[in-house]
Amino acid sequence: MTATNTVAAADGVNAVKAENKTTRLDALVIGAGVGGLYMLHKLREQGFNVRAVEMGDGVGGTWYWNRYPGARVDVESLEYSFSFSKEIEQEWDWTEIMASQPELERYINFVADRLDLRRDIEFQTKVISMTFDEATDRWLVVTDSGAQFDAQFVIAATGCLSAPLTPQIEGLDSFTGPVLYTNRFPKEGFDFTGLRVGLIGTGSSGVQTIPVVAEQASELFVFQRSAAYTRPAGNRPLAPGELDEAKADYENIRYRQRQTFAGTLRFGAVSVEGVTPPDRRILQTPLEQRIAVVDELGWGAPQAWADVLVDLDANKAGTELYAELIRRNVKDAQTAEALVPHYPMGCKRQIIDTGYFETFNKDHVTLVDLRKTPIERITPNGLQTTDGHYEFDVLYCATGFDAMTGALNRIDIRGRDGKLLRDEWRDGPGSYLGLQVAGFPNLFTITGPGSPSVLANMIMAVEQHVDWIADCLTSLRDSGSRVIEAQAEAQQAWIEHAAALVEGELRASESCNSWYLGANIPGKVRIYMPYMGGLPAYRERCDSIAAAGYAGFAIA
Ligand code: N01
């Protein structure tokens, strides 16, 4: 059923005044990344009248937007792929251990076509506001394209790392050459050949793109504020027969994946299965023996100790081994020292790379250590630090995201009593299971804050959420219920449980500043946002709550 009316809406950036068509739905899914696509498929299969909206003009979410040179997944593609369809598992052929962005985008497009999902997706449609109508228990969703939706349920599959962060640097707008962002890289690509490039940011995106840009650019300046903990990915093409062997064993692989903390058997090329903390304690090991471990294990050495990620002094000793490895790989002593992080290992996301440190041995690549000489401003033709001016043709930002909450906070979401979600989250993103927020009935968040999400293989985390939500909606329909809402007490208990899990952990300590803690956004409240209990325990908790009649949720 559709209706037409005229509304004015604004998100502060986009003001829309248009003839709007309102579509009545059982459920609206926001986002056509891996979470949104699977949610759409699952609800459609279960007979719901469901549609999805997507800001971009194609599917893929993360793998649609982050199309920068060098973008690649950091777990094995055989595992970072949908497990819900045996057919898709068998039909799709991966070519490398860890797929690059183009291959991942092709895969997600293949899934969308295979399941005929596009007919139910409105592309180039950005949600700007959502209001819960307490009289009807339905959401009115307004978009910037003129399309409106009146939906009983809304499922936000808006992603954890999808709201780009524009660095607050004076003069950014004054730069006269091209300004590129890793997280919004031009669809048509960009040829750096023969150009002088100034790149800001050395997180996962920066570390992946730097070696590739260095191959094309005539000169590359890397402006580094925090050095990265990274190690070689060990990626390679799949050997003949390897894929067939894995496909024949898929059921077993998926079963084992589900038993692991992060839903993956390997991080990069390193197995995480069955790894028990070694007896080795770095603080009880003489220096020569620690160096012998570096000789033996290479980049695996800094973390091959039981105490490194839990004790600050041990962590410093681990970083010293990491520094030793950098010195072995980077020729210029001053550059090598600048590449050593000054914060504990484990604070930020562990990165894996392809040829990162070796890139700094190239004559045309210069590392600028912003810890020593901070940025003063961007100029029309370069960047001024406290030490001098660097001239370049292209400014390239790998400056990250407003993680976990950014995408939802950028939408005007009003729940009961007209309460705004971003106001409710001002002191921290409260949620029950990372699935719902008290006061916002019938709204679900896929991989929301308070769920394992970014600490897990995202596709596995997404599948668990989608299955749970789909079962929940089916059960509501079967029982003739039309509202489900997280209860404030259950939510509070969950927040306290999640906080207790990181209490005393280095990653949540004062020594750490990461996007997990919101520390990359000036003024954002400091709370460790993902759930640290691991996927198996989390899944068990969600399942037992469902089995107990959705304990902690009010159903009407
Ligand atoms: O973003 P980041 P990212 N002046 O926030 C610097 C996932 N991912 O896009 O650390 C100077 O990690 C900032 O410096 P500092 C993965 O989960 C996965 O790289 O704040 N510098 C930092 O160096 C990852 O963790 C893959 O001191 C400024 C960088 O910009 C997450 O996405 C690949 C600055 C931002 O690093 C985010 O990664 C890519 C300023 N004003 C991403 N502002 C895989 O491998 C920011 N910085 C699967």
XYZ file of C-alpha atoms and ligand atoms in Angstrom:
604
model
C 0.000 0.000 0.000
C 1.374 3.448 -0.809
C 0.307 6.991 0.021
C 1.523 10.388 -1.108
C 2.204 13.478 0.947
C 4.680 16.328 1.178
C 7.239 16.531 3.980
C 10.250 18.624 4.796
C 13.147 16.778 6.386
C 16.686 17.661 7.260
C 19.731 15.858 8.627
C 21.780 19.005 8.854
C 23.414 18.268 5.522
C 20.664 17.135 3.219
C 17.442 19.071 3.205
C 14.706 17.406 1.233
C 11.352 18.730 0.221
C 9.712 16.420 -2.192
C 6.599 14.581 -3.139
C 6.996 11.476 -1.035
C 5.636 8.049 -1.656
C 5.025 6.045 1.505
C 5.399 2.288 1.223
C 3.864 0.146 3.927
C 6.024 -2.787 4.988
C 6.388 -5.447 7.634
C 10.077 -4.635 7.822
C 12.572 -2.188 6.388
C 16.267 -3.059 6.283
C 18.732 -0.162 6.208
C 21.888 -1.000 4.290
C 22.786 -3.491 1.557
C 26.106 -4.696 2.895
C 26.525 -8.297 4.020
C 24.172 -7.810 6.988
C 21.418 -6.045 5.074
C 21.494 -8.496 2.177
C 21.213 -11.565 4.349
C 18.479 -9.945 6.476
C 16.489 -9.086 3.363
C 16.839 -12.619 2.038
C 15.955 -14.266 5.327
C 12.837 -12.187 6.000
C 11.671 -12.526 2.432
C 12.046 -16.298 2.707
C 9.930 -16.262 5.840
C 7.124 -14.456 4.079
C 7.567 -10.926 5.384
C 6.836 -7.919 3.211
C 10.327 -6.429 3.380
C 12.496 -3.980 1.454
C 15.967 -2.535 1.897
C 17.373 0.921 1.303
C 20.996 1.599 0.438
C 22.906 4.877 0.187
C 25.281 3.652 -2.512
C 24.394 2.636 -6.049
C 25.498 -0.938 -5.498
C 25.577 -3.689 -2.876
C 28.520 -4.523 -0.633
C 28.602 -1.948 2.188
C 32.183 -1.917 3.459
C 33.344 -3.591 0.275
C 31.485 -1.085 -1.855
C 32.842 2.061 -0.175
C 36.393 1.023 0.796
C 37.641 0.446 -2.745
C 41.072 1.936 -2.160
C 44.123 0.312 -3.800
C 45.349 -2.483 -1.544
C 42.040 -3.085 0.291
C 41.819 -6.702 1.381
C 40.136 -8.808 4.054
C 42.294 -9.974 6.972
C 40.814 -13.421 7.572
C 40.617 -16.260 5.079
C 37.896 -15.764 2.481
C 36.770 -19.352 2.812
C 35.735 -18.357 6.315
C 34.845 -14.719 5.621
C 31.884 -15.711 3.462
C 28.240 -16.619 3.934
C 27.692 -20.000 5.527
C 23.881 -20.030 5.286
C 23.784 -21.371 1.723
C 25.527 -24.601 0.817
C 24.908 -23.790 -2.853
C 26.672 -20.427 -2.686
C 29.551 -22.002 -0.783
C 30.006 -24.508 -3.588
C 29.340 -22.190 -6.529
C 31.701 -19.356 -5.648
C 35.427 -19.784 -6.346
C 37.911 -17.749 -4.302
C 41.236 -17.141 -6.006
C 43.362 -16.018 -3.056
C 43.623 -16.922 0.609
C 42.506 -13.414 1.590
C 40.463 -11.770 -1.140
C 41.027 -8.245 -2.354
C 38.230 -5.662 -2.396
C 37.347 -6.205 -6.098
C 36.941 -9.950 -5.543
C 34.871 -9.412 -2.404
C 32.654 -6.910 -4.186
C 32.171 -9.392 -7.034
C 31.271 -12.097 -4.505
C 28.667 -9.931 -2.767
C 27.185 -8.989 -6.151
C 27.086 -12.669 -7.037
C 25.153 -13.409 -3.842
C 22.729 -10.525 -4.498
C 22.059 -11.830 -8.021
C 21.907 -15.478 -7.006
C 19.207 -14.651 -4.441
C 17.533 -12.082 -6.698
C 17.779 -9.436 -3.982
C 18.093 -6.274 -6.101
C 14.401 -6.052 -6.910
C 13.728 -5.287 -3.246
C 16.489 -2.719 -2.726
C 16.130 1.033 -3.232
C 19.614 2.249 -4.144
C 20.926 5.802 -3.721
C 18.476 6.229 -0.894
C 19.746 7.553 2.397
C 17.641 7.406 5.548
C 17.546 10.811 7.188
C 14.950 10.338 9.905
C 12.902 7.643 11.618
C 10.067 8.232 14.048
C 8.269 5.643 16.144
C 4.525 6.179 16.219
C 3.299 5.006 19.615
C -0.325 4.909 18.443
C 0.354 2.375 15.705
C 3.619 0.821 16.982
C 5.183 1.476 13.594
C 8.155 3.430 12.279
C 7.902 6.231 9.743
C 11.161 6.317 7.835
C 12.047 9.322 5.677
C 14.791 9.214 3.050
C 16.550 11.814 0.936
C 15.242 10.346 -2.329
C 11.606 11.095 -1.623
C 10.789 7.493 -0.689
C 9.137 7.031 2.725
C 8.378 3.824 4.573
C 5.808 2.925 7.163
C 7.268 -0.232 8.692
C 6.407 -2.346 11.696
C 10.047 -3.285 12.165
C 13.256 -1.586 11.155
C 16.530 -3.454 11.059
C 19.579 -1.222 10.907
C 22.355 -3.016 9.039
C 24.282 0.226 8.909
C 27.723 -1.198 9.675
C 30.249 -0.649 12.453
C 32.858 1.133 10.348
C 30.780 3.038 7.834
C 30.558 6.654 9.014
C 33.687 8.314 7.567
C 35.741 10.604 9.736
C 36.917 13.850 8.203
C 40.075 14.902 10.024
C 39.796 18.204 11.846
C 42.819 19.875 10.288
C 42.986 23.576 9.630
C 43.051 24.451 5.948
C 41.712 21.104 4.716
C 39.335 22.869 2.352
C 42.094 25.060 0.957
C 43.981 22.218 -0.766
C 43.654 22.794 -4.503
C 44.484 19.300 -5.782
C 42.405 16.112 -5.485
C 41.499 15.049 -1.914
C 40.872 11.320 -1.613
C 39.560 9.185 1.254
C 40.169 5.460 1.584
C 36.603 4.962 2.833
C 35.027 6.828 -0.117
C 37.549 6.034 -2.821
C 36.403 6.994 -6.363
C 34.540 4.207 -8.102
C 36.410 4.860 -11.332
C 39.722 4.472 -9.472
C 42.567 6.950 -9.312
C 45.920 6.805 -11.063
C 48.720 8.035 -8.798
C 51.341 7.533 -11.501
C 53.936 10.279 -11.499
C 52.157 12.270 -8.783
C 53.422 13.509 -5.445
C 51.123 12.177 -2.730
C 50.633 13.269 0.886
C 48.943 10.508 2.895
C 47.556 10.990 6.412
C 46.790 7.959 8.596
C 48.514 4.676 9.341
C 45.696 2.456 10.611
C 44.586 -0.684 8.711
C 43.539 1.289 5.624
C 46.710 3.393 5.471
C 48.954 0.378 6.028
C 47.224 -1.525 3.217
C 47.234 1.282 0.685
C 50.720 2.781 1.289
C 52.733 0.018 -0.462
C 50.433 0.116 -3.502
C 50.450 3.911 -3.826
C 54.238 3.914 -3.419
C 54.501 1.762 -6.538
C 52.800 4.456 -8.623
C 53.596 7.803 -7.016
C 56.714 9.782 -7.902
C 56.946 10.843 -4.269
C 55.016 9.718 -1.188
C 54.920 11.515 2.159
C 53.356 9.422 4.926
C 52.146 11.568 7.815
C 52.055 9.274 10.832
C 50.539 10.265 14.185
C 50.418 6.780 15.752
C 52.651 4.007 14.479
C 50.970 0.708 13.622
C 51.320 -2.792 15.008
C 51.312 -4.765 11.793
C 52.768 -7.988 10.507
C 52.916 -9.676 7.103
C 49.587 -11.095 5.941
C 51.090 -14.138 4.229
C 48.497 -13.908 1.481
C 48.884 -16.004 -1.678
C 46.834 -17.443 -4.528
C 45.005 -20.629 -3.609
C 46.947 -23.630 -4.855
C 45.349 -26.038 -7.358
C 43.051 -28.402 -5.508
C 43.115 -26.373 -2.292
C 39.707 -24.828 -2.891
C 38.096 -28.158 -3.822
C 39.494 -29.742 -0.707
C 38.102 -26.943 1.451
C 34.726 -27.066 -0.284
C 34.478 -30.778 0.398
C 35.165 -30.070 4.059
C 33.001 -26.959 4.413
C 30.595 -28.350 6.984
C 33.447 -29.196 9.285
C 35.165 -25.817 8.695
C 31.985 -23.937 9.598
C 31.438 -26.084 12.662
C 34.965 -25.374 13.912
C 34.652 -21.672 13.115
C 31.570 -21.453 15.311
C 33.527 -22.829 18.285
C 36.166 -20.099 18.132
C 36.105 -16.807 20.024
C 36.116 -14.709 16.853
C 34.365 -17.043 14.419
C 37.500 -17.646 12.449
C 40.165 -20.342 12.429
C 42.910 -18.001 11.271
C 43.812 -14.366 11.546
C 45.857 -13.644 8.454
C 47.978 -16.716 7.955
C 48.159 -17.502 11.673
C 45.982 -20.206 13.205
C 43.970 -19.144 16.231
C 42.336 -22.509 16.783
C 43.168 -24.307 19.960
C 45.874 -21.785 20.824
C 46.395 -21.866 24.549
C 48.573 -19.172 26.088
C 52.137 -20.447 26.014
C 53.966 -20.979 29.307
C 56.544 -18.508 28.069
C 56.567 -15.292 30.099
C 58.579 -12.531 28.587
C 59.484 -10.887 31.883
C 60.974 -14.152 33.141
C 63.039 -14.678 30.000
C 66.559 -13.267 29.572
C 67.027 -10.831 26.691
C 69.160 -13.180 24.542
C 66.460 -15.838 24.747
C 63.773 -13.315 23.740
C 65.870 -12.426 20.685
C 66.210 -16.128 19.931
C 62.403 -16.274 19.785
C 62.475 -13.435 17.242
C 64.946 -15.458 15.168
C 62.686 -18.484 15.437
C 59.203 -16.972 15.019
C 59.794 -13.698 13.182
C 56.751 -11.448 13.339
C 54.965 -13.975 15.552
C 57.506 -13.351 18.339
C 56.154 -10.218 20.060
C 52.907 -11.927 21.003
C 54.237 -15.404 21.702
C 54.110 -14.828 25.463
C 51.359 -15.320 28.003
C 51.929 -11.986 29.732
C 52.367 -9.542 26.843
C 48.732 -8.630 26.314
C 47.852 -8.527 30.001
C 50.739 -6.814 31.784
C 52.017 -3.366 30.869
C 55.730 -4.107 31.533
C 55.515 -7.362 29.599
C 53.783 -5.453 26.828
C 56.684 -2.982 26.668
C 59.093 -5.899 26.400
C 56.951 -7.322 23.565
C 57.057 -3.957 21.798
C 60.844 -4.030 22.101
C 60.853 -7.293 20.102
C 58.557 -5.658 17.585
C 61.034 -2.749 17.355
C 63.826 -5.250 16.749
C 61.868 -6.704 13.816
C 61.288 -3.227 12.367
C 65.013 -2.466 12.653
C 65.755 -5.663 10.754
C 63.409 -4.615 7.930
C 63.816 -0.843 7.651
C 67.245 0.391 6.563
C 67.157 3.980 7.804
C 67.612 3.938 11.599
C 65.655 7.121 12.219
C 62.696 5.933 10.124
C 62.776 2.556 11.885
C 62.582 4.250 15.307
C 59.690 6.447 14.146
C 57.781 3.315 13.069
C 57.826 1.862 16.599
C 54.498 2.415 18.407
C 54.479 4.339 21.680
C 51.334 2.730 23.058
C 50.671 -0.835 24.226
C 50.288 -3.685 21.788
C 46.665 -4.871 21.696
C 45.162 -1.403 22.238
C 44.249 -0.936 18.626
C 43.279 -3.441 16.018
C 46.137 -5.733 14.984
C 46.930 -5.044 11.337
C 48.276 -7.342 8.665
C 50.056 -6.001 5.614
C 51.810 -6.747 2.370
C 55.239 -5.131 2.145
C 54.547 -2.247 4.541
C 57.924 -1.796 6.227
C 59.869 -2.501 3.030
C 58.061 0.447 1.422
C 59.964 2.827 3.688
C 63.237 1.614 2.137
C 62.282 3.266 -1.146
C 64.035 6.547 -1.842
C 60.866 8.356 -2.888
C 58.944 7.454 0.306
C 59.306 9.701 3.349
C 57.859 9.054 6.790
C 56.926 12.218 8.666
C 56.666 11.559 12.400
C 53.827 13.768 13.625
C 54.637 12.871 17.234
C 57.757 15.002 16.863
C 56.524 17.541 14.330
C 52.723 17.853 14.434
C 50.602 19.135 11.558
C 49.976 22.882 11.689
C 47.695 23.131 8.667
C 46.959 21.965 5.166
C 47.973 24.534 2.564
C 46.761 24.983 -1.047
C 49.663 22.855 -2.299
C 50.682 20.668 0.618
C 50.983 20.362 4.362
C 52.773 22.450 6.962
C 54.179 20.757 10.055
C 56.005 22.463 12.909
C 59.173 21.511 11.064
C 58.539 22.509 7.462
C 56.318 22.451 4.401
C 55.702 19.330 2.291
C 54.510 19.985 -1.229
C 52.380 17.426 -3.082
C 49.721 17.057 -5.798
C 47.211 14.745 -4.087
C 46.034 14.642 -0.476
C 45.018 11.137 0.530
C 43.286 10.559 3.895
C 43.157 7.169 5.597
C 41.745 8.721 8.724
C 39.099 6.210 9.756
C 35.546 6.239 11.038
C 33.167 7.307 13.749
C 32.946 3.640 14.687
C 30.046 1.578 16.032
C 27.653 4.480 16.675
C 28.442 6.982 13.900
C 26.121 5.625 11.215
C 23.087 5.507 13.525
C 23.836 8.820 15.220
C 23.848 10.526 11.829
C 20.186 9.533 11.393
C 17.491 11.393 13.322
C 16.046 8.386 15.188
C 13.164 9.194 17.541
C 11.739 6.470 19.763
C 9.207 6.640 22.601
C 8.331 10.139 23.851
C 10.210 11.590 20.894
C 13.573 10.646 22.443
C 16.502 10.958 20.085
C 18.845 7.955 19.926
C 21.963 10.092 19.714
C 20.902 11.873 22.931
C 20.277 8.541 24.642
C 23.774 7.488 23.584
C 25.511 10.674 24.671
C 26.887 8.971 27.804
C 27.598 5.705 26.030
C 25.838 3.462 23.531
C 23.543 1.464 25.800
C 21.890 -1.555 24.269
C 20.550 -4.963 25.171
C 22.751 -7.618 23.510
C 23.736 -5.049 20.872
C 20.403 -5.951 19.275
C 17.959 -3.393 20.655
C 17.895 -0.167 22.648
C 15.333 0.422 25.401
C 12.867 3.112 24.342
C 13.222 2.223 20.648
C 10.723 -0.603 20.134
C 10.761 -2.735 16.988
C 14.159 -1.375 15.978
C 16.989 -3.908 15.712
C 20.671 -3.175 15.212
C 22.763 -5.764 13.396
C 26.184 -5.938 15.095
C 25.281 -2.993 17.304
C 27.489 -1.785 20.161
C 27.408 -4.352 22.963
C 27.684 -7.318 20.580
C 30.896 -9.129 19.461
C 30.736 -7.449 16.033
C 34.149 -5.995 15.169
C 35.974 -8.432 17.453
C 34.706 -11.276 15.298
C 34.644 -12.390 11.704
C 31.962 -9.896 10.669
C 30.077 -12.252 8.364
C 29.771 -14.853 11.089
C 28.645 -12.191 13.583
C 26.136 -10.847 11.086
C 24.683 -14.280 10.334
C 24.102 -14.966 14.008
C 22.267 -11.653 14.440
C 20.183 -12.060 11.291
C 19.114 -15.594 12.236
C 18.186 -14.464 15.741
C 16.193 -11.445 14.525
C 14.394 -13.461 11.850
C 13.415 -16.132 14.403
C 12.257 -13.403 16.757
C 10.038 -11.706 14.166
C 8.587 -15.048 13.112
C 7.807 -15.912 16.698
C 6.126 -12.514 17.221
C 4.046 -13.036 14.107
C 3.079 -16.542 15.190
C 1.933 -15.297 18.576
C 0.052 -12.328 17.129
C 2.357 -9.805 18.868
C 3.341 -6.579 17.206
C 5.824 -4.905 19.565
C 9.118 -6.005 21.072
C 11.201 -3.704 23.203
C 14.337 -4.151 25.292
C 13.670 -3.549 28.966
C 15.743 -0.882 30.691
C 16.785 -3.200 33.586
C 17.873 -5.990 31.238
C 19.786 -3.452 29.175
C 21.528 -2.063 32.258
C 22.496 -5.574 33.391
C 23.927 -6.298 29.933
C 25.928 -3.053 29.916
C 27.373 -3.925 33.335
C 28.186 -7.477 32.254
C 29.938 -6.213 29.097
C 31.875 -3.603 31.090
C 32.979 -6.231 33.635
C 34.507 -8.300 30.836
C 36.969 -5.532 29.918
C 37.594 -4.313 33.443
C 41.352 -4.383 34.076
C 42.089 -5.239 30.444
C 44.900 -3.289 28.812
C 42.756 -2.586 25.737
C 40.311 -0.573 27.867
C 42.936 1.070 30.064
C 44.000 4.697 30.206
C 47.119 3.818 28.165
C 44.946 2.993 25.175
C 43.225 5.241 22.681
C 41.349 3.352 19.995
C 38.188 3.674 17.971
C 36.867 0.695 20.008
C 36.815 3.198 22.881
C 35.589 6.107 20.762
C 38.914 7.799 21.482
C 39.490 8.873 17.865
C 36.524 11.264 18.022
C 36.969 14.448 20.026
C 34.278 14.602 22.719
C 32.992 11.033 22.207
C 32.363 9.250 25.492
C 35.061 6.740 26.354
C 33.506 3.265 26.528
C 34.758 -0.017 25.145
C 31.938 -0.635 22.660
C 32.222 -4.223 21.359
C 31.325 -7.238 23.521
C 34.421 -9.088 24.722
C 32.831 -12.411 25.685
C 33.434 -14.096 22.328
C 30.966 -15.402 19.762
C 30.220 -18.858 21.267
C 29.274 -17.506 24.714
C 27.371 -14.646 23.147
C 25.421 -16.957 20.832
C 24.544 -19.180 23.758
C 23.279 -16.179 25.733
C 21.141 -14.935 22.830
C 19.703 -18.412 22.260
C 18.852 -18.962 25.907
C 17.146 -15.561 26.066
C 15.048 -16.477 23.025
C 14.250 -19.908 24.499
C 13.052 -18.210 27.684
C 10.411 -16.307 25.701
C 12.732 -13.370 24.921
C 13.632 -12.680 28.520
C 14.515 -9.029 29.082
C 12.308 -7.894 26.226
C 8.734 -6.701 26.655
C 6.411 -8.168 24.045
C 2.936 -6.809 23.399
O 41.092 3.817 10.483
P 41.930 3.931 11.854
P 41.265 2.746 9.319
N 45.956 13.864 11.957
O 41.058 4.722 12.773
C 45.073 8.848 11.745
C 38.855 -1.923 9.673
N 39.642 -2.152 8.476
O 40.328 3.121 8.235
O 45.824 6.553 15.576
C 46.798 12.827 11.794
O 42.381 2.598 12.305
C 45.008 8.005 12.988
O 45.975 8.400 13.917
P 45.754 8.050 15.502
C 39.670 -2.338 10.887
O 38.821 -2.812 11.868
C 39.987 -3.433 8.217
O 42.656 2.555 8.969
O 44.365 8.547 15.836
N 46.416 11.549 11.765
C 45.235 6.620 12.392
O 46.581 6.393 12.116
C 40.295 -1.025 11.269
O 40.764 -0.970 12.585
C 40.772 -3.703 7.143
O 46.819 8.740 16.184
C 45.120 11.302 11.890
C 44.470 6.714 11.067
O 44.366 8.103 10.771
C 39.183 -0.066 10.990
O 38.583 -0.541 9.798
C 41.239 -2.687 6.336
C 44.172 12.329 12.054
C 43.094 6.139 11.165
O 43.200 4.768 11.430
C 39.599 1.364 10.786
O 40.768 1.407 9.983
C 40.879 -1.387 6.614
C 44.638 13.654 12.092
N 43.807 14.680 12.267
C 40.076 -1.136 7.695
N 42.941 11.762 12.162
C 41.146 -5.116 6.905
O 42.258 -5.452 6.799
C 43.131 10.427 12.069
N 44.440 10.146 11.903
C 40.101 -6.105 6.899
